[in-house]
Short mmCIF file of C-alpha atoms in Angstrom, two decimals:
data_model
loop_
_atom_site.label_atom_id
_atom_site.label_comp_id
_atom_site.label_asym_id
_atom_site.label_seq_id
_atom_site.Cartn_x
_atom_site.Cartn_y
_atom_site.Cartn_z
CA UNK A 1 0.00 0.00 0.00
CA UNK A 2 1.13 3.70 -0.11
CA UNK A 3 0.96 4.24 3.45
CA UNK A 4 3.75 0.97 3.95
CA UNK A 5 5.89 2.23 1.00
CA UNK A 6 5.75 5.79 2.80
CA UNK A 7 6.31 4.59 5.94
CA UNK A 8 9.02 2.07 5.40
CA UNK A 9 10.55 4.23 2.76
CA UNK A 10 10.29 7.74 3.39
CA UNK A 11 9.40 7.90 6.67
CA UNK A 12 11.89 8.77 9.91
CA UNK A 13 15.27 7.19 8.59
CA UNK A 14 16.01 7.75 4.40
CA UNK A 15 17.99 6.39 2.07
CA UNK A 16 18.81 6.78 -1.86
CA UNK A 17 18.05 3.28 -2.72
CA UNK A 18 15.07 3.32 -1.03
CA UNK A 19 13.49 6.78 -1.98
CA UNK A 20 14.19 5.77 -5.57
CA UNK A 21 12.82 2.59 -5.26
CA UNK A 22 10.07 4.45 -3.49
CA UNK A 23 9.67 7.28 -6.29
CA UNK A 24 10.15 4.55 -8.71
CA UNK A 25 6.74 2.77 -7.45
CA UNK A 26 4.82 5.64 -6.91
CA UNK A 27 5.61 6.60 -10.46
CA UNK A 28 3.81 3.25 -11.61
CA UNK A 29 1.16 3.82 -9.72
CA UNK A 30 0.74 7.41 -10.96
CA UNK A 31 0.64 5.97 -14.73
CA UNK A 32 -2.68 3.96 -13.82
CA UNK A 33 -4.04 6.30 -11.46
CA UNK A 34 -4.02 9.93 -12.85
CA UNK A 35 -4.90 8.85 -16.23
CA UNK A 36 -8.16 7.40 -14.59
CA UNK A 37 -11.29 9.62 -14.57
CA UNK A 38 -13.11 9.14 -11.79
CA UNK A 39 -16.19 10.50 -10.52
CA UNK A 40 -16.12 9.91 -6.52
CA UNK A 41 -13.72 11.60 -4.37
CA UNK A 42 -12.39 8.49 -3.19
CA UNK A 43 -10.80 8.62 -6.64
CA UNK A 44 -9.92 11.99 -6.51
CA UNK A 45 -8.66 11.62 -3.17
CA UNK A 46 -5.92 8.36 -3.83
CA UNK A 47 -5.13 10.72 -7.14
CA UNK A 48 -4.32 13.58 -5.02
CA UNK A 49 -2.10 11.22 -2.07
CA UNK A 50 -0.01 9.59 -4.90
CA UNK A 51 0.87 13.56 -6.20
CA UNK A 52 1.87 14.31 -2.99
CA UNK A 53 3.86 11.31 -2.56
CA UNK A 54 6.02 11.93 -5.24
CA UNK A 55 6.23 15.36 -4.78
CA UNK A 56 7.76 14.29 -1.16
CA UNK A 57 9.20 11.57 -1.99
CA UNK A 58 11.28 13.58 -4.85
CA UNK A 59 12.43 16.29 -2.87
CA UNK A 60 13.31 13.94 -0.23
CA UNK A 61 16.11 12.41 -2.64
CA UNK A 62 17.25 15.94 -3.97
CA UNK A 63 18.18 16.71 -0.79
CA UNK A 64 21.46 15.49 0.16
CA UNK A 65 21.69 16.27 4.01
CA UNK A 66 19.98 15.40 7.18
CA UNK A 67 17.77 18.24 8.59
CA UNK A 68 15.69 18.71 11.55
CA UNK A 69 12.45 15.86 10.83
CA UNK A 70 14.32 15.20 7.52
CA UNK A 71 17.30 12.11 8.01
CA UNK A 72 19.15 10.91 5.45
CA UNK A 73 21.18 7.18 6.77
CA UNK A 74 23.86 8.62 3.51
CA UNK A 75 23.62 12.74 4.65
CA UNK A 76 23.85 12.59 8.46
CA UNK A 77 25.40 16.25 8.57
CA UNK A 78 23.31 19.66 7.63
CA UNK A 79 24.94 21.47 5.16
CA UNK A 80 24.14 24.77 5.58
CA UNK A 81 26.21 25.73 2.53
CA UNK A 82 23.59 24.29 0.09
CA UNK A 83 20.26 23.81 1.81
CA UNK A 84 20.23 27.17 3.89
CA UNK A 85 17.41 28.70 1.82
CA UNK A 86 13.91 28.67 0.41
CA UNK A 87 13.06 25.61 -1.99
CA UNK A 88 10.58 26.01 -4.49
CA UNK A 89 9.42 22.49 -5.84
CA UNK A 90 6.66 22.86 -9.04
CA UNK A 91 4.82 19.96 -10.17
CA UNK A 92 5.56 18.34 -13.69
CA UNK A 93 5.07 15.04 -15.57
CA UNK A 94 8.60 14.04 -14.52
CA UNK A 95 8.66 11.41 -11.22
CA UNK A 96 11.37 13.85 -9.20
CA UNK A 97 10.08 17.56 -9.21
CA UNK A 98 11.87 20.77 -10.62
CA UNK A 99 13.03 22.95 -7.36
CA UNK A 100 14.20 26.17 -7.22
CA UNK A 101 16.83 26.95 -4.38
CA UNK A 102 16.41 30.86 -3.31
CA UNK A 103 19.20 32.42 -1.17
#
């Protein structure tokens, strides 16, 4: 299910492998899922979890250090140099989202 891949994946500790594998996954899912019209919100709703989950899943991997709620098992260290600033992540049709770093 979502939840367990978001849980067991990108939930408290993070890894490459497994956020790709993750992203990966949710990027399947996405092919069946957003193509589908559906006319109850349960639809809309499982549409609208599996764009978030890729969106966080995604940013999770472009970000190569370990941050407050955010730990990376690869990036223990904050690195102020690179990550000190305001992200901007847009949506598009690729599985990892285009960001913006600001500052």
């Amino acid at each position: 299910s979502l939840n367990t891949l978001m849980w067991r994946q990108v939930g408290i500790e993070r890894e490459k492998a497994g956020l790709e594998g993750a992203l990966k996954k949710i990027s399947d899912w996405q092919g069946y899922v957003l193509s589908t019209s559906f006319a109850e919100p349960s639809g809309w709703e499982v549409q609208n979890m599996l764009l978030l989950a890729g969106l966080i899943t995604g940013s999770a991997l472009k970000r190569t250090e370990s941050r407050g709620a955010h730990y990376r098992t690869d990036f223990p260290n904050r690195d102020d140099k690179n990550w000190l600033k305001h992200i901007d992540h847009c949506h598009s049709r690729e599985p990892a989202p285009a960001c913006k770093r600001q500052g």
